Short mmCIF file of C-alpha atoms in Angstrom, two decimals:
data_model
loop_
_atom_site.label_atom_id
_atom_site.label_comp_id
_atom_site.label_asym_id
_atom_site.label_seq_id
_atom_site.Cartn_x
_atom_site.Cartn_y
_atom_site.Cartn_z
CA MET A 3 120.38 64.85 100.50
CA SER A 4 118.62 64.12 96.63
CA ASP A 5 119.17 60.68 95.24
CA GLN A 6 121.53 62.12 92.23
CA ASN A 7 124.45 63.80 94.85
CA THR A 8 124.09 60.33 96.35
CA THR A 9 124.86 59.72 92.65
CA THR A 10 128.18 61.92 92.45
CA LEU A 11 129.62 60.84 95.36
CA GLN A 12 129.99 57.07 94.46
CA PRO A 13 133.69 56.15 94.11
CA SER A 14 134.55 56.06 89.95
CA SER A 15 134.73 52.07 90.59
CA GLU A 16 131.34 51.50 90.68
CA GLY A 17 130.03 53.87 88.38
CA GLY A 18 128.17 51.71 86.38
CA GLY A 19 126.18 50.84 89.17
CA ALA A 20 124.87 54.20 90.76
CA THR A 21 124.31 55.30 87.42
CA ALA A 22 121.80 52.44 86.44
CA ALA A 23 120.30 52.45 90.81
CA SER A 24 119.99 56.08 89.69
CA GLY A 25 118.33 55.29 86.68
CA GLN A 26 115.97 52.38 88.00
CA ARG A 27 114.77 55.74 90.46
CA GLY A 28 113.96 58.53 88.25
CA VAL A 29 112.37 55.45 86.10
CA ARG A 30 110.12 54.85 89.09
CA GLN A 31 109.55 58.61 90.20
CA LEU A 32 107.88 58.74 86.64
CA MET A 33 105.79 56.57 87.12
CA GLY A 34 104.70 57.91 90.47
CA GLY A 35 104.92 61.43 89.13
CA SER A 36 101.35 63.64 88.00
CA GLY A 37 103.43 62.99 84.39
CA VAL A 38 101.90 59.61 84.37
CA ARG A 39 99.07 60.15 86.24
CA ASN A 40 98.52 63.48 83.71
CA LEU A 41 98.68 61.09 81.06
CA GLY A 42 96.56 57.66 82.67
CA LEU A 43 93.64 61.31 82.24
CA ILE A 44 94.84 62.16 79.18
CA ILE A 45 93.67 58.18 77.90
CA ALA A 46 91.10 58.08 79.31
CA LEU A 47 89.76 60.93 78.38
CA GLY A 48 90.68 59.40 74.89
CA LEU A 49 89.01 56.04 75.07
CA LEU A 50 85.41 57.75 76.37
CA ILE A 51 85.59 60.11 73.55
CA ALA A 52 86.60 56.97 71.65
CA VAL A 53 83.31 55.32 73.02
CA GLY A 54 80.90 58.12 72.44
CA ALA A 55 82.20 58.24 68.27
CA ALA A 56 81.29 54.85 68.08
CA THR A 57 77.84 55.26 70.08
CA GLY A 58 76.68 59.34 68.87
CA GLY A 59 78.89 59.33 65.59
CA SER A 60 79.25 62.29 64.21
CA GLN A 61 76.60 63.61 66.20
CA PHE A 62 79.01 63.23 69.16
CA LEU A 63 82.37 64.87 66.92
CA SER A 64 80.68 67.54 66.32
CA VAL A 65 82.33 71.57 66.46
CA ASP A 66 78.39 72.24 68.41
CA ASN A 67 78.64 69.49 70.33
CA MET A 68 82.62 70.10 71.78
CA LEU A 69 81.61 72.90 72.46
CA THR A 70 78.56 71.92 75.31
CA ILE A 71 80.90 70.06 76.60
CA LEU A 72 83.34 72.56 77.27
CA ARG A 73 80.63 74.59 77.91
CA LEU A 74 78.55 71.65 80.79
CA ALA A 75 82.62 71.84 82.11
CA SER A 76 83.39 75.43 82.63
CA ILE A 77 80.97 76.33 85.46
CA ILE A 78 82.20 73.51 87.34
CA GLY A 79 85.71 73.68 86.79
CA VAL A 80 85.54 77.24 88.30
CA ILE A 81 84.52 75.62 91.34
CA CYS A 82 87.19 72.95 91.19
CA ILE A 83 90.12 75.13 91.21
CA GLY A 84 90.27 77.09 94.32
CA VAL A 85 88.25 73.67 95.48
CA THR A 86 92.35 72.05 94.46
CA PHE A 87 93.61 74.58 96.98
CA VAL A 88 91.37 73.55 99.63
CA ILE A 89 92.47 69.76 99.31
CA THR A 90 96.30 70.66 98.75
CA ALA A 91 96.39 72.19 101.94
CA GLY A 92 94.50 69.26 103.64
CA GLY A 93 91.25 71.27 103.99
CA ILE A 94 87.43 70.42 102.26
CA ASP A 95 85.08 72.60 101.28
CA LEU A 96 81.34 71.11 101.38
CA SER A 97 79.48 74.72 100.47
CA VAL A 98 80.33 75.83 97.22
CA GLY A 99 77.66 74.77 95.56
CA SER A 100 75.16 76.37 98.37
CA VAL A 101 77.56 79.27 98.40
CA MET A 102 76.89 79.59 94.43
CA GLY A 103 73.36 78.97 94.58
CA LEU A 104 73.34 82.06 97.17
CA ALA A 105 75.65 84.12 94.81
CA SER A 106 72.99 84.03 92.04
CA VAL A 107 70.19 85.25 94.06
CA VAL A 108 71.57 87.77 96.11
CA ALA A 109 73.48 89.08 92.42
CA SER A 110 69.98 88.55 91.21
CA LEU A 111 67.77 90.60 93.84
CA ALA A 112 65.59 93.87 91.94
CA ALA A 113 67.09 95.93 94.02
CA VAL A 114 70.94 94.75 92.53
CA GLN A 115 69.65 95.02 89.30
CA VAL A 116 68.40 98.11 89.13
CA ALA A 117 71.23 99.72 90.55
CA ALA A 118 73.17 98.05 87.37
CA THR A 119 71.05 99.34 85.07
CA ASN A 120 71.51 102.68 86.16
CA SER A 121 75.35 102.46 86.52
CA SER A 122 76.95 99.35 85.07
CA TRP A 123 76.07 95.29 84.85
CA LEU A 124 79.72 94.85 87.18
CA LEU A 125 78.16 95.54 89.82
CA MET A 126 76.27 92.32 89.71
CA VAL A 127 80.19 91.07 88.85
CA ALA A 128 81.23 92.37 92.35
CA VAL A 129 78.19 91.70 94.47
CA ALA A 130 78.70 88.22 93.10
CA LEU A 131 81.72 88.17 94.19
CA ALA A 132 81.30 89.68 97.19
CA VAL A 133 79.18 86.67 98.55
CA GLY A 134 81.20 84.36 97.64
CA ALA A 135 84.02 85.88 99.59
CA LEU A 136 82.65 86.69 102.06
CA ALA A 137 81.08 83.02 103.06
CA GLY A 138 84.89 81.65 102.38
CA LEU A 139 85.95 84.57 104.85
CA ILE A 140 83.33 83.03 107.17
CA ASN A 141 84.58 79.76 106.60
CA GLY A 142 88.02 80.23 106.66
CA VAL A 143 87.84 82.29 110.37
CA ILE A 144 85.56 80.16 111.60
CA ILE A 145 88.29 76.11 110.72
CA ALA A 146 91.21 78.02 111.49
CA TYR A 147 90.39 80.70 114.31
CA GLY A 148 87.98 78.06 116.07
CA ASN A 149 89.13 75.05 115.68
CA VAL A 150 86.39 73.66 113.78
CA VAL A 151 87.12 70.98 111.66
CA ALA A 152 86.51 71.68 108.30
CA PHE A 153 84.40 68.80 107.02
CA ILE A 154 81.73 70.31 109.76
CA ALA A 155 82.66 74.39 108.76
CA THR A 156 81.57 73.80 105.44
CA LEU A 157 78.17 71.54 106.43
CA ALA A 158 76.90 74.46 108.30
CA MET A 159 77.68 76.72 105.65
CA LEU A 160 76.18 74.84 103.05
CA VAL A 161 73.17 74.39 105.07
CA ALA A 162 72.80 77.84 106.10
CA ALA A 163 74.22 79.53 102.59
CA ARG A 164 70.79 77.33 101.05
CA GLY A 165 68.49 79.02 103.89
CA LEU A 166 69.03 82.01 103.02
CA ALA A 167 69.27 81.77 99.07
CA GLU A 168 65.68 79.95 99.60
CA LEU A 169 64.32 82.88 102.51
CA ILE A 170 66.01 86.08 99.70
CA SER A 171 64.17 84.51 97.15
CA GLY A 172 60.53 83.46 98.95
CA ARG A 173 61.86 79.82 96.92
CA SER A 174 61.45 80.80 93.69
CA THR A 175 63.49 82.27 90.52
CA GLN A 176 65.00 85.83 89.84
CA ILE A 177 65.08 86.36 86.58
CA VAL A 178 67.77 88.63 85.30
CA THR A 179 66.83 91.09 83.26
CA ASN A 180 69.93 93.22 82.38
CA ARG A 181 70.45 92.69 78.58
CA ASP A 182 74.41 93.83 78.88
CA PHE A 183 74.65 91.42 81.40
CA THR A 184 73.30 88.67 79.43
CA SER A 185 75.05 89.53 76.49
CA VAL A 186 78.03 90.25 78.05
CA LEU A 187 78.31 86.50 79.58
CA ARG A 188 76.45 85.08 76.64
CA SER A 189 79.00 86.04 73.64
CA ASN A 190 81.47 83.77 71.88
CA PHE A 191 85.32 84.95 71.93
CA LEU A 192 86.78 83.30 68.52
CA GLY A 193 83.95 81.57 68.28
CA VAL A 194 84.57 79.82 72.02
CA PRO A 195 82.02 80.84 74.16
CA LEU A 196 83.31 83.15 77.01
CA LEU A 197 82.83 80.65 79.57
CA VAL A 198 85.04 78.82 78.20
CA TRP A 199 87.51 81.37 78.09
CA ILE A 200 86.59 82.25 81.59
CA PHE A 201 87.25 78.99 82.80
CA LEU A 202 90.64 78.81 81.08
CA ILE A 203 91.87 81.90 82.68
CA VAL A 204 91.15 81.46 86.01
CA ALA A 205 92.56 77.78 85.08
CA ALA A 206 95.31 78.93 84.57
CA ALA A 207 95.54 81.77 86.92
CA GLY A 208 94.81 78.80 89.17
CA TRP A 209 98.19 76.64 88.37
CA PHE A 210 99.87 79.59 87.83
CA LEU A 211 99.94 80.84 91.96
CA LEU A 212 99.84 76.98 92.74
CA ASN A 213 103.18 76.45 91.05
CA ARG A 214 105.53 79.53 90.52
CA THR A 215 104.26 81.60 94.43
CA THR A 216 104.90 81.99 97.42
CA PHE A 217 101.39 81.11 97.78
CA GLY A 218 101.30 78.00 96.18
CA ARG A 219 104.13 76.32 98.11
CA ARG A 220 102.80 77.73 101.46
CA THR A 221 99.26 75.74 100.76
CA VAL A 222 101.38 72.30 99.62
CA ALA A 223 103.77 72.72 102.83
CA ILE A 224 100.82 73.49 104.88
CA GLY A 225 98.74 69.96 104.21
CA GLY A 226 101.86 67.99 103.48
CA ASN A 227 102.92 68.57 107.68
CA LEU A 228 100.82 71.17 109.08
CA GLU A 229 102.34 71.76 112.04
CA ALA A 230 106.07 72.26 110.95
CA THR A 231 105.59 74.20 108.83
CA ARG A 232 103.91 76.59 110.90
CA LEU A 233 107.52 75.72 113.21
CA ALA A 234 109.06 76.78 109.86
CA GLY A 235 107.44 80.57 110.71
CA ILE A 236 104.80 80.85 108.13
CA LYS A 237 101.55 82.21 109.20
CA VAL A 238 99.20 78.28 108.92
CA LYS A 239 96.04 80.23 110.36
CA ARG A 240 95.72 83.28 108.27
CA HIS A 241 96.51 81.33 104.88
CA ILE A 242 94.25 78.43 105.68
CA VAL A 243 91.48 81.92 105.83
CA TRP A 244 92.90 83.01 102.24
CA LEU A 245 92.53 79.61 101.23
CA TYR A 246 88.86 79.72 101.67
CA VAL A 247 87.91 83.09 100.70
CA LEU A 248 89.80 82.47 97.29
CA SER A 249 87.47 79.31 97.01
CA GLY A 250 84.38 81.43 98.07
CA VAL A 251 85.64 84.01 94.82
CA THR A 252 85.84 81.12 92.27
CA VAL A 253 82.45 79.74 93.68
CA GLY A 254 81.28 84.03 92.95
CA ILE A 255 83.08 82.94 89.56
CA ALA A 256 81.17 80.55 89.21
CA ALA A 257 77.59 81.65 90.33
CA ILE A 258 78.24 84.85 87.49
CA MET A 259 78.70 82.33 85.01
CA MET A 260 75.27 80.06 85.42
CA MET A 261 73.21 83.49 85.69
CA GLY A 262 74.99 84.47 81.88
CA ARG A 263 74.00 80.54 81.27
CA THR A 264 70.54 80.99 82.43
CA THR A 265 69.82 84.98 82.90
CA ALA A 266 68.54 83.51 86.79
CA GLY A 267 69.25 83.46 89.88
CA THR A 268 67.70 80.76 92.03
CA SER A 269 68.19 79.19 95.41
CA THR A 270 68.22 75.70 93.41
CA HIS A 271 71.79 76.41 91.73
CA GLY A 272 74.64 74.27 92.65
CA THR A 273 72.44 71.75 93.87
CA LEU A 274 75.21 68.61 95.11
CA TYR A 275 78.35 70.66 92.71
CA GLU A 276 80.07 70.06 96.02
CA LEU A 277 80.30 66.76 95.27
CA ASP A 278 81.11 66.65 91.77
CA ALA A 279 84.30 69.69 92.60
CA ILE A 280 84.98 67.17 94.51
CA ALA A 281 85.39 63.72 92.87
CA ALA A 282 86.93 65.93 89.74
CA VAL A 283 89.21 67.01 92.02
CA VAL A 284 90.81 63.64 93.24
CA VAL A 285 89.99 62.26 90.22
CA GLY A 286 92.25 64.59 89.23
CA GLY A 287 95.51 63.48 91.08
CA THR A 288 95.54 66.00 94.07
CA LEU A 289 95.53 63.98 97.54
CA LEU A 290 92.01 63.50 99.52
CA VAL A 291 94.79 64.24 102.85
CA GLY A 292 96.48 67.21 101.73
CA GLY A 293 100.28 68.09 100.71
CA ARG A 294 100.11 66.88 96.62
CA GLY A 295 97.61 69.48 93.80
CA THR A 296 97.28 69.49 90.54
CA ILE A 297 95.71 71.99 88.22
CA VAL A 298 96.39 70.60 85.10
CA GLY A 299 94.81 66.86 86.85
CA THR A 300 91.89 68.82 87.54
CA VAL A 301 90.89 70.09 84.62
CA LEU A 302 91.35 66.66 82.78
CA GLY A 303 89.65 65.27 86.23
CA VAL A 304 87.02 68.34 84.90
CA LEU A 305 86.67 67.77 81.23
CA LEU A 306 86.49 63.03 81.54
CA PHE A 307 83.29 63.64 84.17
CA SER A 308 81.64 66.54 81.58
CA THR A 309 82.00 63.79 78.52
CA LEU A 310 81.17 60.99 80.30
CA THR A 311 77.40 63.62 81.48
CA ASN A 312 77.66 63.72 77.59
CA VAL A 313 78.07 60.40 76.10
CA PHE A 314 75.40 58.88 78.54
CA VAL A 315 72.25 62.55 77.45
CA GLN A 316 73.75 61.15 73.23
CA ASN A 317 72.31 57.15 74.35
CA ASN A 318 69.54 58.57 76.79
CA LEU A 319 70.94 56.20 79.30
CA ASP A 320 69.21 56.47 82.90
CA THR A 321 71.61 59.29 84.84
CA SER A 322 71.41 56.24 88.08
CA VAL A 323 73.68 54.41 85.35
CA GLN A 324 75.77 56.93 85.23
CA ASN A 325 75.76 58.19 89.19
CA VAL A 326 77.41 54.62 89.38
CA THR A 327 79.87 55.09 86.69
CA LYS A 328 81.08 58.01 88.36
CA GLY A 329 81.00 56.05 92.00
CA VAL A 330 83.07 53.73 90.23
CA ILE A 331 85.77 55.66 88.83
CA ILE A 332 86.00 57.74 92.04
CA VAL A 333 86.86 54.50 93.67
CA VAL A 334 89.11 53.89 91.21
CA ALA A 335 90.98 57.15 91.96
CA VAL A 336 91.31 57.12 95.11
CA LEU A 337 92.43 53.18 95.56
CA LEU A 338 95.44 53.67 93.24
CA GLN A 339 96.06 57.76 94.80
CA GLN A 340 96.45 55.28 98.44
CA ARG A 341 98.88 53.01 96.12
CA PHE A 342 101.07 55.93 94.99
CA ALA A 343 100.71 57.16 98.38
CA VAL A 344 102.35 54.00 99.91
CA ARG A 345 105.20 53.71 97.71
CA GLY A 346 105.84 57.43 97.53
CA THR A 347 106.55 57.02 101.60
CA ARG A 348 109.09 53.52 101.11
CA ARG A 349 111.43 55.15 98.57
CA LYS A 350 110.90 57.85 101.08
CA GLY A 351 112.20 55.38 103.67
CA ALA A 352 114.99 53.19 101.46
CA ILE A 353 116.76 56.59 100.52
#
């Protein structure tokens, strides 16, 4: 029974005390809710921008530099949307970076580019998406039906996908020669790069899917209590497979974006992206243990790290210091998650 319903059942003589108690509980829920977490991320992002403006001046605040930050965030951001769903369900996907490299290599093969030239550049898009979806399907089947721990299954895919990409490409960079493909991916709309628009569209679709559909509710339920969700009649294994396919599709989209940005397909694309993606998702407020996910928080987490990288580049600071700073941010985010989780458990026990 909810707090509000409990308050309604109180005798009229205690109405003032019940109202005050309900108000206090409401404030505590608000302070522990996603709204305040997102507000904290916005404040942190604002402070980081202030530091960048103080150290980089007008160059940092220029429109071109802001677009650079958004462009930097867009590719890893698309991957993060898929990873958010997987982590919300209590899983993990360490293979996203390697699969991205594999998808870019396969989609930029000479045979594929020739076929795309003779038909449509969309063929390259379809191939990259197919590779990502297939890798996700393999991950999902092994995890759900093979009962292999997600960490081990996706770690195996990380190694295998990178090795396969190296074998196919011969460890060489493949140049994207299809001009239609590169011209579209490098185009602008309303002065904003298409890559940024793709990120916004994927993020909006991810938010709707997670917050306004049965698929999203089931994802959260599986992360909260897998066994209870199974007993409720939900086909958990099939849903888990679809989650990893979704993650693979977002990786395929990111591979397309990377090919458009660099005009190349190579096995080195996406190196360590899996760590960056998990870091952004966790900092954004998605619980590593599952049961809670936030697309808005993920987007803010991606922007936070992208802005941090830009500030370091603008000031010619050592990348090692940048990595240390990222590590500190991740640890603080996880500690805060644990604190909120403990508070949430205590509140539930007190009701």
